[in-house]
Amino acid sequence: MPSSKPTLNDIALAASVSISTLNRYIHQRGFVSRDKQLKIQKAMATLGYQPKPTKYKVTDKLNYLVGVLSPYALCPHSNAILSGLEGKLSKYQLSPVVMIGNWNNAQELTRIKQLTHQGVDALIVIGSSLTAPQLTDIALQLPVITIGGHDIKHPNIHCISNSGLVGDIWRQTTC
């Protein structure tokens, strides 16, 4: 019976994978089949496992680039969020790479591929037509933050409700 805080053994058992496969998945070292990735994700979600960010080992050089997918170029809502993000990211020497998706699923997926080819270290999605399974697939490659529109339980996806967010960002950047 798993303890209140699941262990790697608990997750491996629930996912029917070996500890070494689970470690390869968590640390993104080596190949893990798509089928086993999905089993591990399901086990992590079922058991409520949340990896500690400080436990991640940075194995490759970081590019200090954060991809940002915005629904529109000229939208006060998106502009306020983008302005606040740029200010916050720059404090950590991170640079945003912004792409516009126009609320078009195929175009958004193309933009995300372009961002990953540019070597972004993470992705921020401001509203979008992307589905939860599409975002889950993206999260297998890099951390994802969604702002508005999604509530996905996944260890590599963080969802932020946008109620009040625009006002908070606007006040932080103008005050």
Phi, psi and omega in degrees: 000125182293148177287177181297332176248110186295144177263170175298325176299317179300316182292315179300317179296313181296328181270354183058045177231164177281162176299321181295323176295317179299317178297320177299319179294309184298317184265004178052047178241113177087175185276136170226125183300154180301319179300315180289326176301314181295321177296318180295314179301317180297316179296318179298316180293317181298318182274352179074030181286130175234109180295149178278124181304328181289345180277345180291131177264126177280109184264333181245164176295133175279144178267348182060035177244135177240119177285138178232121176257116182248146183289324183218156179278320186244073181226123181305322180298307180295320180298321178295318179294314180300318179298315179294319178298314181302316179296315181291317181297321182296333178296339180250019181057033176257143180244130177280143171242108189263133174233147180256132183254344178057030180052038180239115188304311181297319180293321178297318178296322177296317180297321180294320176299319178297319179296317180293326177292335177279354175086031178295148181269343180201168181228134173246126181246116179264100183052150177181172175268001181296140179273165177302316177297324178295317179294324177296318177298318179297322182292348174289338182261323183202159179297143181233135170242127175252140177244109180077142170090343183225149171222083186252130176267104181204140183295342183246013177235131176239125184253133179240127175288143182266007178290118181082348184296315182299315179297318178297315180294318181299315179296321181292329184269341183252345182261000000 
